[in-house]
Amino acid sequence: MERRPLAAIACCWIAGSGLLYCFGGYTFLLLWGGLTLIVPLPAALGRVPWKRVVLMWVAFSLGAAYWIYNDAGNVSHIEKRPTQPGNDLLAEEAVGSVEGTIVSAVKVDGDRADFILRLSRYSWSDKPDSSPNAGQKRSPWVNSPREKVAVQVRLSSKEEAKEASAWKRGQRIAMHGTFERPGNARNYGGFDYCNYLHNQRIHWLFKVKGASGINFLPPDNFDIPVWLGKVDGLREALGRRVQELFPGWQAGYMQGLIIGLEDELEPEKYAQFTNLGLTHILAISGSHVAINVGLIFGLLRLCRVSRETSLLIVMAFVPAYVLLTGFSPSVIRSGVMTLLGLYLLRKRLIKDGMNVLSAAALLMLVWEPYFLLNVSFQLSFAVTAGLMLYVPLLTPHLHWLPERIRGAVAITVAAQLVSFPLTIFYFNQFSLLSLAANLLIVPLVSLVALPLGTFALLLSGVWLRLGQWLAYPVRCVNALTFVAAEWLDARSGFMTFWKSPSLLWIAFFYTVTYWLLKRSLPDIRRGGPFAVASYLQDTAPLPTKPEAAHPAVPFLSNHPRDRVWKRAAFNGCLALCLLALLILGYQPDFKRGIGYIQFIDVGQGDCALITTPGGLHLLVDGGGTVSFRRPKEAWRDRRVPFEVGAKTVVPLLKKRGIHRLDAIILTHGDQDHIGGLQAVVDQFPVEALITNGSLAESATMNKLMKTALSKEIPIYAAYRGMRLTPDARTTLEFLSPSPERVSPGAGIPYVKDQNRRSVVFRLKMDGRTFMFTGDMDEAAEREVLEIKELATGKETTDVLKVAHHGSKTSTSAEWLQAIRPGASVISVGAANTYGHPNGDVLKRLTEGGSAVYRTDRMGEVQMVINKGEIFVRTKIVAPAP
């Protein structure tokens, strides 16, 4: 702490804030009290000076107190409607009018425009279609200068989309719409939009239908967002110039590389970078700032500008660059560090990188405590600190490499090592080719594409043709970069999926890896692994008895050769600990010997994950996004459309540590059951597909089958009487479709009515019975009831997955009387337009004594089968009916 006091203070501040966020309330108070009692012990024993102990305790306590202060103020200031009784805040949804200033860049994607509005005032309207300037009855305006809302404008035409693309930050507007609460996560481990907005101090969505009702008010030219809007305009102008220099697909890549416009890169190429752990190239960070600062210093030196003047010019450039490139946490961190470093350099003060990094962290967290929860902030600071700590420890181990590349390899390895825990925590995947990709591609980007591309952009301001000439070699390097990225990404079998580790696991990982490097054998650091053998050969023999020891040779415990073996044993234990950590972290989030059935909330669709006591994973359907848009409305499509498989199912499977699927059961070919499976099959190894023996006439089904064939996934047709035994405690008995409908010799038929052909199976696990029914109708139910053991009603069903989302076309009284379900699960979308679940179906279920679980009200429904008992939990507490 004597050398790096700011580092110790920053760590304690972060620990106080972070532990309060993780535990909160009385748990943190108990933790704080325990630490308060324990902290004086090292000082009392004389191990640590009292001043240091007190300073660290104060930093920890202040970090927690500052978090409490800011979090207490992070509440909505929108008052209740005057017509509503009680003193509660606004309900979940209400109609109103607002006036305010746009304080973020406006993103237009398809038929929607999104931006953040800082309110100046608001009011309530009695009619949904009343405009802010109309004469309809509404409540008085209420001033609310501190409130921010996330605005979503649903555009009704191409003309409105073009109009919205011209909206700028800093414009003052008035509009009418609906206040809505942002949604919480509906699946365990799923994305929590409400919490995401809360960390940006936003508590409401404001939804507007059409851009025609938005009125623009006179701007306040002295407001900061107005000037930020001008910066956005400059950024867009630079983006257009980049397009002229790098036409085609390279435009989006270079826009992200030079000015931080990440959204412009083609989705497929961005996915390749993501899979290989290369997205940090597109995020403006310390390397980008360093390269640009180096270019400016070089130009100023050529112009014979003095050292003091050069420092002042660069110090003025850095804040402008931070604003121009988007003001993200990573670029703010690098900008603050650069400014502090340049200031210390100008004052000729001794600079310690860790203290500078810690000062930057403290400044940012005092300015905005919620930066601590930002993934970009965490990765940026963790990797930067890791490079400072790990590179000096790694470099001696790489002495066998040429000196010119030794440092680059050490930096890349250190960055991969430090970012690994955070990468698997947030993204739940890690490519074994990530290190190779970074070693191969990052130098091309850092040494060629970024500096030459930036220089080409600058020269194009003088003469466009000159910039295009310089951009040509960059375009060649970019083409080579994407060929390498595409080739590496195409190598199958190198992507690993990890469950999100605990914070304790992450702490142990960093501790073990640091000490493993720090406590490496000193002889290895000097001369490599062969130096140990030569050293042992040259060492004098050990004395056998203490009294026989030569005066020049210490006793056994102090002998150099003995110290080498002790160090080797200690390092071996650390290596074994690291291996154990990796094995433990790679295990799925399921316990062996226990069965799990998880009904994932995919909206209006079906998706269930079955994990057997033996550890096999079976996925039943995968949901699917249904679109009713006509070809003429293609302009409404988003650049990256929401697809439930890619956005919900795949992330949840990864987060739960599933490495492969032993089978996927397609109950039938409707879009809301198979649409999400394409993303699953693309990203996960699948051992088998089980279908109903027919194909649906849809592009989704055709693409899915072609993918399965190209990946050589076996495809089986289910039929009544077929039985699967995944393990000794699990059996699947298929009840439908009937055998006569499956004709192996006649090829696979295309069938329009897929519901009646749904795969129906009975799952028996640890003595409990679950019935999966797809979208079977009443006719299919009658056919299944032809089975004698079901017709007699002697066998009860513990859990029924209700057919067709609770539609009135199924779940007849005869069916329920025969299977007598103790509990029923209805997979259905919230506020769906189909009227699901049907009231009569719900009545029949409840009158039959079945407990009803609905994903529209309860979110994901999870069932754990342990020793014959079923334990149920739901993500959302269901409201009263």
JSON list of C-alpha atoms in Angstrom, two decimals, residues 231-388:
[
{"chain": "A", "resi": 231, "resn": "VAL", "atom": "CA", "xyz": [-21.00, 16.00, -32.01]},
{"chain": "A", "resi": 232, "resn": "ASP", "atom": "CA", "xyz": [-23.38, 13.28, -33.24]},
{"chain": "A", "resi": 233, "resn": "GLY", "atom": "CA", "xyz": [-23.67, 15.16, -36.53]},
{"chain": "A", "resi": 234, "resn": "LEU", "atom": "CA", "xyz": [-19.89, 15.28, -36.88]},
{"chain": "A", "resi": 235, "resn": "ARG", "atom": "CA", "xyz": [-19.70, 11.60, -36.07]},
{"chain": "A", "resi": 236, "resn": "GLU", "atom": "CA", "xyz": [-22.27, 10.77, -38.75]},
{"chain": "A", "resi": 237, "resn": "ALA", "atom": "CA", "xyz": [-20.35, 12.91, -41.27]},
{"chain": "A", "resi": 238, "resn": "LEU", "atom": "CA", "xyz": [-17.17, 11.00, -40.45]},
{"chain": "A", "resi": 239, "resn": "GLY", "atom": "CA", "xyz": [-19.13, 7.76, -40.83]},
{"chain": "A", "resi": 240, "resn": "ARG", "atom": "CA", "xyz": [-20.21, 8.79, -44.32]},
{"chain": "A", "resi": 241, "resn": "ARG", "atom": "CA", "xyz": [-16.62, 9.63, -45.23]},
{"chain": "A", "resi": 242, "resn": "VAL", "atom": "CA", "xyz": [-15.51, 6.22, -43.98]},
{"chain": "A", "resi": 243, "resn": "GLN", "atom": "CA", "xyz": [-18.09, 4.69, -46.31]},
{"chain": "A", "resi": 244, "resn": "GLU", "atom": "CA", "xyz": [-16.48, 6.51, -49.23]},
{"chain": "A", "resi": 245, "resn": "LEU", "atom": "CA", "xyz": [-13.05, 5.23, -48.25]},
{"chain": "A", "resi": 246, "resn": "PHE", "atom": "CA", "xyz": [-14.13, 1.67, -47.47]},
{"chain": "A", "resi": 247, "resn": "PRO", "atom": "CA", "xyz": [-17.19, 0.75, -49.58]},
{"chain": "A", "resi": 248, "resn": "GLY", "atom": "CA", "xyz": [-19.32, -2.35, -49.07]},
{"chain": "A", "resi": 249, "resn": "TRP", "atom": "CA", "xyz": [-19.15, -4.50, -45.96]},
{"chain": "A", "resi": 250, "resn": "GLN", "atom": "CA", "xyz": [-15.87, -2.91, -44.85]},
{"chain": "A", "resi": 251, "resn": "ALA", "atom": "CA", "xyz": [-17.62, 0.38, -44.12]},
{"chain": "A", "resi": 252, "resn": "GLY", "atom": "CA", "xyz": [-19.37, -0.90, -41.00]},
{"chain": "A", "resi": 253, "resn": "TYR", "atom": "CA", "xyz": [-16.18, -2.58, -39.78]},
{"chain": "A", "resi": 254, "resn": "MET", "atom": "CA", "xyz": [-14.03, 0.54, -40.17]},
{"chain": "A", "resi": 255, "resn": "GLN", "atom": "CA", "xyz": [-16.73, 2.77, -38.67]},
{"chain": "A", "resi": 256, "resn": "GLY", "atom": "CA", "xyz": [-16.61, 0.64, -35.54]},
{"chain": "A", "resi": 257, "resn": "LEU", "atom": "CA", "xyz": [-12.82, 0.50, -35.58]},
{"chain": "A", "resi": 258, "resn": "ILE", "atom": "CA", "xyz": [-12.17, 4.22, -36.01]},
{"chain": "A", "resi": 259, "resn": "ILE", "atom": "CA", "xyz": [-15.14, 6.06, -34.51]},
{"chain": "A", "resi": 260, "resn": "GLY", "atom": "CA", "xyz": [-16.89, 3.39, -32.45]},
{"chain": "A", "resi": 261, "resn": "LEU", "atom": "CA", "xyz": [-20.06, 2.81, -34.52]},
{"chain": "A", "resi": 262, "resn": "GLU", "atom": "CA", "xyz": [-20.38, -0.88, -33.60]},
{"chain": "A", "resi": 263, "resn": "ASP", "atom": "CA", "xyz": [-23.96, -1.30, -34.86]},
{"chain": "A", "resi": 264, "resn": "GLU", "atom": "CA", "xyz": [-22.95, -0.81, -38.49]},
{"chain": "A", "resi": 265, "resn": "LEU", "atom": "CA", "xyz": [-21.01, -4.06, -38.88]},
{"chain": "A", "resi": 266, "resn": "GLU", "atom": "CA", "xyz": [-22.86, -6.88, -40.65]},
{"chain": "A", "resi": 267, "resn": "PRO", "atom": "CA", "xyz": [-24.48, -9.20, -38.06]},
{"chain": "A", "resi": 268, "resn": "GLU", "atom": "CA", "xyz": [-22.83, -12.35, -39.44]},
{"chain": "A", "resi": 269, "resn": "LYS", "atom": "CA", "xyz": [-19.35, -10.84, -39.31]},
{"chain": "A", "resi": 270, "resn": "TYR", "atom": "CA", "xyz": [-20.02, -9.42, -35.84]},
{"chain": "A", "resi": 271, "resn": "ALA", "atom": "CA", "xyz": [-21.04, -12.93, -34.72]},
{"chain": "A", "resi": 272, "resn": "GLN", "atom": "CA", "xyz": [-17.72, -14.29, -36.01]},
{"chain": "A", "resi": 273, "resn": "PHE", "atom": "CA", "xyz": [-15.81, -11.69, -33.99]},
{"chain": "A", "resi": 274, "resn": "THR", "atom": "CA", "xyz": [-17.94, -12.48, -30.93]},
{"chain": "A", "resi": 275, "resn": "ASN", "atom": "CA", "xyz": [-17.33, -16.23, -31.18]},
{"chain": "A", "resi": 276, "resn": "LEU", "atom": "CA", "xyz": [-13.57, -15.69, -31.41]},
{"chain": "A", "resi": 277, "resn": "GLY", "atom": "CA", "xyz": [-13.41, -13.14, -28.59]},
{"chain": "A", "resi": 278, "resn": "LEU", "atom": "CA", "xyz": [-12.47, -10.27, -30.91]},
{"chain": "A", "resi": 279, "resn": "THR", "atom": "CA", "xyz": [-15.23, -7.76, -30.18]},
{"chain": "A", "resi": 280, "resn": "HIS", "atom": "CA", "xyz": [-12.78, -5.69, -28.12]},
{"chain": "A", "resi": 281, "resn": "ILE", "atom": "CA", "xyz": [-11.28, -4.63, -31.45]},
{"chain": "A", "resi": 282, "resn": "LEU", "atom": "CA", "xyz": [-14.48, -2.75, -32.29]},
{"chain": "A", "resi": 283, "resn": "ALA", "atom": "CA", "xyz": [-14.89, -1.20, -28.83]},
{"chain": "A", "resi": 284, "resn": "ILE", "atom": "CA", "xyz": [-12.89, 2.01, -28.57]},
{"chain": "A", "resi": 285, "resn": "SER", "atom": "CA", "xyz": [-10.42, 1.41, -25.74]},
{"chain": "A", "resi": 286, "resn": "GLY", "atom": "CA", "xyz": [-6.92, 2.15, -24.55]},
{"chain": "A", "resi": 287, "resn": "SER", "atom": "CA", "xyz": [-5.20, 0.79, -27.65]},
{"chain": "A", "resi": 288, "resn": "HIS", "atom": "CA", "xyz": [-7.27, 3.06, -29.90]},
{"chain": "A", "resi": 289, "resn": "VAL", "atom": "CA", "xyz": [-6.50, 6.09, -27.74]},
{"chain": "A", "resi": 290, "resn": "ALA", "atom": "CA", "xyz": [-2.80, 5.17, -27.57]},
{"chain": "A", "resi": 291, "resn": "ILE", "atom": "CA", "xyz": [-2.50, 4.77, -31.35]},
{"chain": "A", "resi": 292, "resn": "ASN", "atom": "CA", "xyz": [-4.22, 8.10, -32.03]},
{"chain": "A", "resi": 293, "resn": "VAL", "atom": "CA", "xyz": [-2.14, 9.87, -29.38]},
{"chain": "A", "resi": 294, "resn": "GLY", "atom": "CA", "xyz": [0.98, 8.35, -30.93]},
{"chain": "A", "resi": 295, "resn": "LEU", "atom": "CA", "xyz": [-0.05, 9.59, -34.38]},
{"chain": "A", "resi": 296, "resn": "ILE", "atom": "CA", "xyz": [-0.55, 13.12, -33.06]},
{"chain": "A", "resi": 297, "resn": "PHE", "atom": "CA", "xyz": [2.75, 13.11, -31.21]},
{"chain": "A", "resi": 298, "resn": "GLY", "atom": "CA", "xyz": [4.47, 11.89, -34.37]},
{"chain": "A", "resi": 299, "resn": "LEU", "atom": "CA", "xyz": [2.92, 14.62, -36.51]},
{"chain": "A", "resi": 300, "resn": "LEU", "atom": "CA", "xyz": [3.79, 17.29, -33.95]},
{"chain": "A", "resi": 301, "resn": "ARG", "atom": "CA", "xyz": [7.38, 16.05, -33.80]},
{"chain": "A", "resi": 302, "resn": "LEU", "atom": "CA", "xyz": [7.63, 16.28, -37.60]},
{"chain": "A", "resi": 303, "resn": "CYS", "atom": "CA", "xyz": [6.38, 19.85, -37.34]},
{"chain": "A", "resi": 304, "resn": "ARG", "atom": "CA", "xyz": [9.05, 20.54, -34.68]},
{"chain": "A", "resi": 305, "resn": "VAL", "atom": "CA", "xyz": [6.49, 21.47, -32.02]},
{"chain": "A", "resi": 306, "resn": "SER", "atom": "CA", "xyz": [7.95, 21.72, -28.52]},
{"chain": "A", "resi": 307, "resn": "ARG", "atom": "CA", "xyz": [7.39, 19.05, -25.89]},
{"chain": "A", "resi": 308, "resn": "GLU", "atom": "CA", "xyz": [5.26, 21.25, -23.64]},
{"chain": "A", "resi": 309, "resn": "THR", "atom": "CA", "xyz": [3.07, 22.43, -26.52]},
{"chain": "A", "resi": 310, "resn": "SER", "atom": "CA", "xyz": [2.67, 18.87, -27.81]},
{"chain": "A", "resi": 311, "resn": "LEU", "atom": "CA", "xyz": [1.49, 17.69, -24.41]},
{"chain": "A", "resi": 312, "resn": "LEU", "atom": "CA", "xyz": [-1.06, 20.50, -24.21]},
{"chain": "A", "resi": 313, "resn": "ILE", "atom": "CA", "xyz": [-2.37, 19.73, -27.72]},
{"chain": "A", "resi": 314, "resn": "VAL", "atom": "CA", "xyz": [-2.72, 16.03, -26.98]},
{"chain": "A", "resi": 315, "resn": "MET", "atom": "CA", "xyz": [-4.41, 16.75, -23.63]},
{"chain": "A", "resi": 316, "resn": "ALA", "atom": "CA", "xyz": [-6.96, 18.85, -25.52]},
{"chain": "A", "resi": 317, "resn": "PHE", "atom": "CA", "xyz": [-7.40, 16.12, -28.15]},
{"chain": "A", "resi": 318, "resn": "VAL", "atom": "CA", "xyz": [-8.22, 13.29, -25.71]},
{"chain": "A", "resi": 319, "resn": "PRO", "atom": "CA", "xyz": [-11.55, 14.69, -24.33]},
{"chain": "A", "resi": 320, "resn": "ALA", "atom": "CA", "xyz": [-12.66, 15.53, -27.87]},
{"chain": "A", "resi": 321, "resn": "TYR", "atom": "CA", "xyz": [-11.84, 11.99, -28.99]},
{"chain": "A", "resi": 322, "resn": "VAL", "atom": "CA", "xyz": [-13.76, 10.52, -26.04]},
{"chain": "A", "resi": 323, "resn": "LEU", "atom": "CA", "xyz": [-16.84, 12.56, -26.98]},
{"chain": "A", "resi": 324, "resn": "LEU", "atom": "CA", "xyz": [-16.53, 11.77, -30.67]},
{"chain": "A", "resi": 325, "resn": "THR", "atom": "CA", "xyz": [-16.30, 8.00, -30.18]},
{"chain": "A", "resi": 326, "resn": "GLY", "atom": "CA", "xyz": [-19.42, 7.59, -28.08]},
{"chain": "A", "resi": 327, "resn": "PHE", "atom": "CA", "xyz": [-18.51, 8.22, -24.45]},
{"chain": "A", "resi": 328, "resn": "SER", "atom": "CA", "xyz": [-18.56, 4.52, -23.48]},
{"chain": "A", "resi": 329, "resn": "PRO", "atom": "CA", "xyz": [-17.04, 3.35, -20.16]},
{"chain": "A", "resi": 330, "resn": "SER", "atom": "CA", "xyz": [-14.00, 1.80, -21.86]},
{"chain": "A", "resi": 331, "resn": "VAL", "atom": "CA", "xyz": [-13.12, 4.96, -23.77]},
{"chain": "A", "resi": 332, "resn": "ILE", "atom": "CA", "xyz": [-13.80, 7.12, -20.69]},
{"chain": "A", "resi": 333, "resn": "ARG", "atom": "CA", "xyz": [-11.40, 4.93, -18.71]},
{"chain": "A", "resi": 334, "resn": "SER", "atom": "CA", "xyz": [-8.67, 5.16, -21.32]},
{"chain": "A", "resi": 335, "resn": "GLY", "atom": "CA", "xyz": [-9.27, 8.89, -21.74]},
{"chain": "A", "resi": 336, "resn": "VAL", "atom": "CA", "xyz": [-9.05, 9.62, -18.01]},
{"chain": "A", "resi": 337, "resn": "MET", "atom": "CA", "xyz": [-5.92, 7.48, -17.67]},
{"chain": "A", "resi": 338, "resn": "THR", "atom": "CA", "xyz": [-4.30, 9.19, -20.65]},
{"chain": "A", "resi": 339, "resn": "LEU", "atom": "CA", "xyz": [-5.06, 12.65, -19.27]},
{"chain": "A", "resi": 340, "resn": "LEU", "atom": "CA", "xyz": [-3.69, 11.75, -15.84]},
{"chain": "A", "resi": 341, "resn": "GLY", "atom": "CA", "xyz": [-0.60, 10.21, -17.42]},
{"chain": "A", "resi": 342, "resn": "LEU", "atom": "CA", "xyz": [0.03, 13.22, -19.64]},
{"chain": "A", "resi": 343, "resn": "TYR", "atom": "CA", "xyz": [-0.44, 15.58, -16.70]},
{"chain": "A", "resi": 344, "resn": "LEU", "atom": "CA", "xyz": [2.08, 13.65, -14.60]},
{"chain": "A", "resi": 345, "resn": "LEU", "atom": "CA", "xyz": [4.45, 13.54, -17.56]},
{"chain": "A", "resi": 346, "resn": "ARG", "atom": "CA", "xyz": [4.15, 17.28, -18.04]},
{"chain": "A", "resi": 347, "resn": "LYS", "atom": "CA", "xyz": [4.80, 17.87, -14.32]},
{"chain": "A", "resi": 348, "resn": "ARG", "atom": "CA", "xyz": [7.71, 15.39, -14.49]},
{"chain": "A", "resi": 349, "resn": "LEU", "atom": "CA", "xyz": [6.28, 13.38, -11.63]},
{"chain": "A", "resi": 350, "resn": "ILE", "atom": "CA", "xyz": [6.88, 9.68, -11.11]},
{"chain": "A", "resi": 351, "resn": "LYS", "atom": "CA", "xyz": [3.99, 7.79, -12.65]},
{"chain": "A", "resi": 352, "resn": "ASP", "atom": "CA", "xyz": [2.73, 4.41, -11.47]},
{"chain": "A", "resi": 353, "resn": "GLY", "atom": "CA", "xyz": [0.28, 2.81, -13.87]},
{"chain": "A", "resi": 354, "resn": "MET", "atom": "CA", "xyz": [-1.74, 1.03, -11.20]},
{"chain": "A", "resi": 355, "resn": "ASN", "atom": "CA", "xyz": [-2.24, 4.24, -9.22]},
{"chain": "A", "resi": 356, "resn": "VAL", "atom": "CA", "xyz": [-3.33, 6.05, -12.39]},
{"chain": "A", "resi": 357, "resn": "LEU", "atom": "CA", "xyz": [-5.78, 3.24, -13.19]},
{"chain": "A", "resi": 358, "resn": "SER", "atom": "CA", "xyz": [-7.13, 3.34, -9.63]},
{"chain": "A", "resi": 359, "resn": "ALA", "atom": "CA", "xyz": [-7.57, 7.11, -9.77]},
{"chain": "A", "resi": 360, "resn": "ALA", "atom": "CA", "xyz": [-9.50, 6.75, -13.02]},
{"chain": "A", "resi": 361, "resn": "ALA", "atom": "CA", "xyz": [-11.73, 4.09, -11.45]},
{"chain": "A", "resi": 362, "resn": "LEU", "atom": "CA", "xyz": [-12.46, 6.23, -8.39]},
{"chain": "A", "resi": 363, "resn": "LEU", "atom": "CA", "xyz": [-13.27, 9.28, -10.49]},
{"chain": "A", "resi": 364, "resn": "MET", "atom": "CA", "xyz": [-15.67, 7.33, -12.68]},
{"chain": "A", "resi": 365, "resn": "LEU", "atom": "CA", "xyz": [-17.39, 5.61, -9.75]},
{"chain": "A", "resi": 366, "resn": "VAL", "atom": "CA", "xyz": [-17.83, 8.86, -7.87]},
{"chain": "A", "resi": 367, "resn": "TRP", "atom": "CA", "xyz": [-19.33, 10.38, -11.02]},
{"chain": "A", "resi": 368, "resn": "GLU", "atom": "CA", "xyz": [-21.59, 7.37, -11.71]},
{"chain": "A", "resi": 369, "resn": "PRO", "atom": "CA", "xyz": [-21.61, 4.45, -9.23]},
{"chain": "A", "resi": 370, "resn": "TYR", "atom": "CA", "xyz": [-23.60, 2.26, -11.64]},
{"chain": "A", "resi": 371, "resn": "PHE", "atom": "CA", "xyz": [-20.54, 2.04, -13.88]},
{"chain": "A", "resi": 372, "resn": "LEU", "atom": "CA", "xyz": [-19.53, -0.75, -11.51]},
{"chain": "A", "resi": 373, "resn": "LEU", "atom": "CA", "xyz": [-22.30, -2.94, -13.00]},
{"chain": "A", "resi": 374, "resn": "ASN", "atom": "CA", "xyz": [-21.36, -2.15, -16.60]},
{"chain": "A", "resi": 375, "resn": "VAL", "atom": "CA", "xyz": [-19.74, -5.04, -18.48]},
{"chain": "A", "resi": 376, "resn": "SER", "atom": "CA", "xyz": [-17.57, -2.69, -20.52]},
{"chain": "A", "resi": 377, "resn": "PHE", "atom": "CA", "xyz": [-16.32, -0.97, -17.36]},
{"chain": "A", "resi": 378, "resn": "GLN", "atom": "CA", "xyz": [-15.49, -4.27, -15.67]},
{"chain": "A", "resi": 379, "resn": "LEU", "atom": "CA", "xyz": [-13.68, -5.74, -18.66]},
{"chain": "A", "resi": 380, "resn": "SER", "atom": "CA", "xyz": [-11.79, -2.53, -19.38]},
{"chain": "A", "resi": 381, "resn": "PHE", "atom": "CA", "xyz": [-10.43, -2.10, -15.86]},
{"chain": "A", "resi": 382, "resn": "ALA", "atom": "CA", "xyz": [-9.88, -5.81, -15.21]},
{"chain": "A", "resi": 383, "resn": "VAL", "atom": "CA", "xyz": [-7.90, -6.34, -18.41]},
{"chain": "A", "resi": 384, "resn": "THR", "atom": "CA", "xyz": [-5.85, -3.15, -17.93]},
{"chain": "A", "resi": 385, "resn": "ALA", "atom": "CA", "xyz": [-4.99, -4.07, -14.33]},
{"chain": "A", "resi": 386, "resn": "GLY", "atom": "CA", "xyz": [-4.30, -7.65, -15.40]},
{"chain": "A", "resi": 387, "resn": "LEU", "atom": "CA", "xyz": [-1.86, -6.52, -18.07]},
{"chain": "A", "resi": 388, "resn": "MET", "atom": "CA", "xyz": [0.05, -4.50, -15.48]}
]
